[in-house]
Amino acid sequence: MPELPEVETVRRGLLELLGKRSRIESVAIRQRQLRYPVPRSITRLNGQRIRDITRRAKYLIWDCDGVFLLNHLGMTGSWRLLADGEAPGKHDHCILSINKQRRLVYRDPRRFGMLDLCTDAVFNHERLCRLGPEPLDTEHFHVDYLHQICKTRKAAIKQVIMDQAVVVGVGNIYASESLFRAGIRPGNAAKSVSKKRLTALVDAIRAILGAAIEAGGSTISDFKQAGGSDGYFQHQFKVYERADAPCVQCGKAIKHGVHGQRSTYWCATCQR
DNA sequence: AAATGAACCTGTTTGC
DNA sequence: TGCAAACAGGTTCATT
């Protein structure tokens, strides 16, 4: 489910739902085997107040008075509010009892997500410390930086921008969409992409992710009411999942292929 | 060092 | 209709 815009939308939705004074009465783990085993120390959240929820890359960081819950949604992770009397489902792996009445569950059928407890400086966490810059951080993510990286890389440009050590938050959908916007073929070797075109790519990544966050924002009310993630798909894809459909710019059929084990979509006319 | 493919899981869609 | 294969928004690990 989530790339950066979806995670950001979940973050905003959770804050809307919980506010900044909610108290975690108790944490219950029903399934410990996620991407990594959920540590028993997770119970240190018991009794803590949620002061803030921030985001780094596709990770949510729940700041609970200096104790941090680090949370990645993997492919299928979501947070849901259970209705009164509703039993948790088979994929509801963690239950946070909030302010005595509400139960917030972490639901994740494929279990690729993660939950970890962090008491030290959270940005030193082994999953966070090697991440590249945030795409919307213009000070650290810019064309000179990307060019420096790309010029030695033979790999496809799509795979380079999906490398979380290069830039974070760009997943399979937004990689295709950004490359379409920039007019670059996904399979081109990164080192063969001119600096001028990398400038267009940096702009495209920012524009696409920014627009997607805005679009995700419009579904926050769904999230508040249902506590679910329905409606996060309402992004306007120009190429993703549009194989054989007419290109919105030139009308030619959109191509589809598999690169690096992931589906890729592009327009052979508009992208060179 | 960088590129590649397999692995971790389950649910849904596709194709014979 | 039924069943198996393919596929899904992510990341890590072992192997070339």
mmCIF file of N, CA and C (backbone and C1' of nucleotides) in Angstrom, chain B residues 1-14:
data_model
loop_
_atom_site.group_PDB
_atom_site.id
_atom_site.type_symbol
_atom_site.label_atom_id
_atom_site.label_comp_id
_atom_site.label_asym_id
_atom_site.label_seq_id
_atom_site.Cartn_x
_atom_site.Cartn_y
_atom_site.Cartn_z
ATOM 1 P P DA B 1 32.963 -0.935 -0.726
ATOM 2 O "O5'" DA B 1 32.546 -0.729 -2.247
ATOM 3 C "C5'" DA B 1 32.849 0.476 -2.896
ATOM 4 C "C4'" DA B 1 32.146 0.453 -4.212
ATOM 5 C "C3'" DA B 1 30.632 0.658 -4.110
ATOM 6 O "O3'" DA B 1 30.208 1.454 -5.201
ATOM 7 C "C1'" DA B 1 31.066 -1.460 -5.067
ATOM 8 P P DA B 2 28.770 1.931 -5.346
ATOM 9 O "O5'" DA B 2 28.139 0.887 -6.374
ATOM 10 C "C5'" DA B 2 28.751 0.703 -7.637
ATOM 11 C "C4'" DA B 2 28.099 -0.463 -8.333
ATOM 12 C "C3'" DA B 2 26.564 -0.408 -8.373
ATOM 13 O "O3'" DA B 2 26.169 -0.762 -9.662
ATOM 14 C "C1'" DA B 2 27.263 -2.473 -7.533
ATOM 15 P P DA B 3 24.764 -0.512 -10.223
ATOM 16 O "O5'" DA B 3 24.287 -1.985 -10.603
ATOM 17 C "C5'" DA B 3 25.005 -2.716 -11.588
ATOM 18 C "C4'" DA B 3 24.592 -4.160 -11.525
ATOM 19 C "C3'" DA B 3 23.084 -4.401 -11.646
ATOM 20 O "O3'" DA B 3 22.874 -5.378 -12.640
ATOM 21 C "C1'" DA B 3 23.953 -5.538 -9.770
ATOM 22 P P DT B 4 21.433 -5.671 -13.174
ATOM 23 O "O5'" DT B 4 21.086 -7.063 -12.497
ATOM 24 C "C5'" DT B 4 21.989 -8.163 -12.618
ATOM 25 C "C4'" DT B 4 21.533 -9.278 -11.700
ATOM 26 C "C3'" DT B 4 20.016 -9.497 -11.691
ATOM 27 O "O3'" DT B 4 19.743 -10.773 -12.230
ATOM 28 C "C1'" DT B 4 20.932 -9.528 -9.492
ATOM 29 P P DG B 5 18.276 -11.217 -12.564
ATOM 30 O "O5'" DG B 5 17.958 -12.256 -11.387
ATOM 31 C "C5'" DG B 5 18.967 -13.147 -10.959
ATOM 32 C "C4'" DG B 5 18.537 -13.812 -9.665
ATOM 33 C "C3'" DG B 5 17.041 -14.118 -9.583
ATOM 34 O "O3'" DG B 5 16.885 -15.386 -8.964
ATOM 35 C "C1'" DG B 5 17.653 -12.746 -7.775
ATOM 36 P P DA B 6 15.444 -16.010 -8.807
ATOM 37 O "O5'" DA B 6 15.432 -16.304 -7.239
ATOM 38 C "C5'" DA B 6 16.602 -16.824 -6.622
ATOM 39 C "C4'" DA B 6 16.465 -16.723 -5.120
ATOM 40 C "C3'" DA B 6 15.104 -17.169 -4.576
ATOM 41 O "O3'" DA B 6 15.309 -17.964 -3.421
ATOM 42 C "C1'" DA B 6 15.552 -14.947 -3.889
ATOM 43 P P DA B 7 14.088 -18.767 -2.803
ATOM 44 O "O5'" DA B 7 13.746 -17.867 -1.530
ATOM 45 C "C5'" DA B 7 14.780 -17.573 -0.597
ATOM 46 C "C4'" DA B 7 14.287 -16.533 0.371
ATOM 47 C "C3'" DA B 7 12.854 -16.776 0.852
ATOM 48 O "O3'" DA B 7 12.867 -17.245 2.198
ATOM 49 C "C1'" DA B 7 13.280 -14.473 0.328
ATOM 50 P P DC B 8 11.583 -17.918 2.781
ATOM 51 O "O5'" DC B 8 10.853 -16.711 3.542
ATOM 52 C "C5'" DC B 8 11.561 -15.974 4.535
ATOM 53 C "C4'" DC B 8 10.827 -14.698 4.798
ATOM 54 C "C3'" DC B 8 9.320 -14.879 4.973
ATOM 55 O "O3'" DC B 8 9.034 -14.972 6.362
ATOM 56 C "C1'" DC B 8 9.908 -12.909 3.716
ATOM 57 P P DC B 9 7.969 -15.993 6.843
ATOM 58 O "O5'" DC B 9 6.645 -15.176 6.566
ATOM 59 C "C5'" DC B 9 5.587 -15.809 5.965
ATOM 60 C "C4'" DC B 9 4.556 -14.767 5.635
ATOM 61 C "C3'" DC B 9 3.303 -15.382 5.043
ATOM 62 O "O3'" DC B 9 2.394 -15.592 6.117
ATOM 63 C "C1'" DC B 9 3.993 -13.485 3.776
ATOM 64 P P DT B 10 1.229 -16.624 5.928
ATOM 65 O "O5'" DT B 10 0.154 -15.747 5.133
ATOM 66 C "C5'" DT B 10 -0.373 -14.593 5.743
ATOM 67 C "C4'" DT B 10 -1.217 -13.859 4.724
ATOM 68 C "C3'" DT B 10 -2.378 -14.667 4.177
ATOM 69 O "O3'" DT B 10 -3.545 -13.897 4.384
ATOM 70 C "C1'" DT B 10 -1.142 -13.673 2.412
ATOM 71 P P DG B 11 -4.964 -14.459 4.073
ATOM 72 O "O5'" DG B 11 -5.401 -13.558 2.842
ATOM 73 C "C5'" DG B 11 -5.210 -12.155 2.926
ATOM 74 C "C4'" DG B 11 -5.524 -11.541 1.581
ATOM 75 C "C3'" DG B 11 -6.758 -12.107 0.906
ATOM 76 O "O3'" DG B 11 -7.521 -11.036 0.398
ATOM 77 C "C1'" DG B 11 -4.879 -12.315 -0.529
ATOM 78 P P DT B 12 -8.877 -11.277 -0.364
ATOM 79 O "O5'" DT B 12 -8.502 -10.975 -1.884
ATOM 80 C "C5'" DT B 12 -7.829 -9.764 -2.192
ATOM 81 C "C4'" DT B 12 -7.494 -9.754 -3.660
ATOM 82 C "C3'" DT B 12 -8.647 -10.167 -4.578
ATOM 83 O "O3'" DT B 12 -8.710 -9.224 -5.633
ATOM 84 C "C1'" DT B 12 -6.731 -11.446 -5.055
ATOM 85 P P DT B 13 -9.890 -9.296 -6.715
ATOM 86 O "O5'" DT B 13 -9.068 -9.524 -8.074
ATOM 87 C "C5'" DT B 13 -7.859 -8.821 -8.283
ATOM 88 C "C4'" DT B 13 -7.084 -9.484 -9.408
ATOM 89 C "C3'" DT B 13 -7.917 -9.812 -10.653
ATOM 90 O "O3'" DT B 13 -7.189 -9.369 -11.782
ATOM 91 C "C1'" DT B 13 -6.757 -11.729 -9.922
ATOM 92 P P DT B 14 -7.785 -9.515 -13.251
ATOM 93 O "O5'" DT B 14 -6.953 -10.741 -13.830
ATOM 94 C "C5'" DT B 14 -5.531 -10.686 -13.805
ATOM 95 C "C4'" DT B 14 -4.969 -11.965 -14.410
ATOM 96 C "C3'" DT B 14 -5.607 -12.387 -15.723
ATOM 97 O "O3'" DT B 14 -4.562 -12.757 -16.613
ATOM 98 C "C1'" DT B 14 -5.717 -14.162 -14.172
#
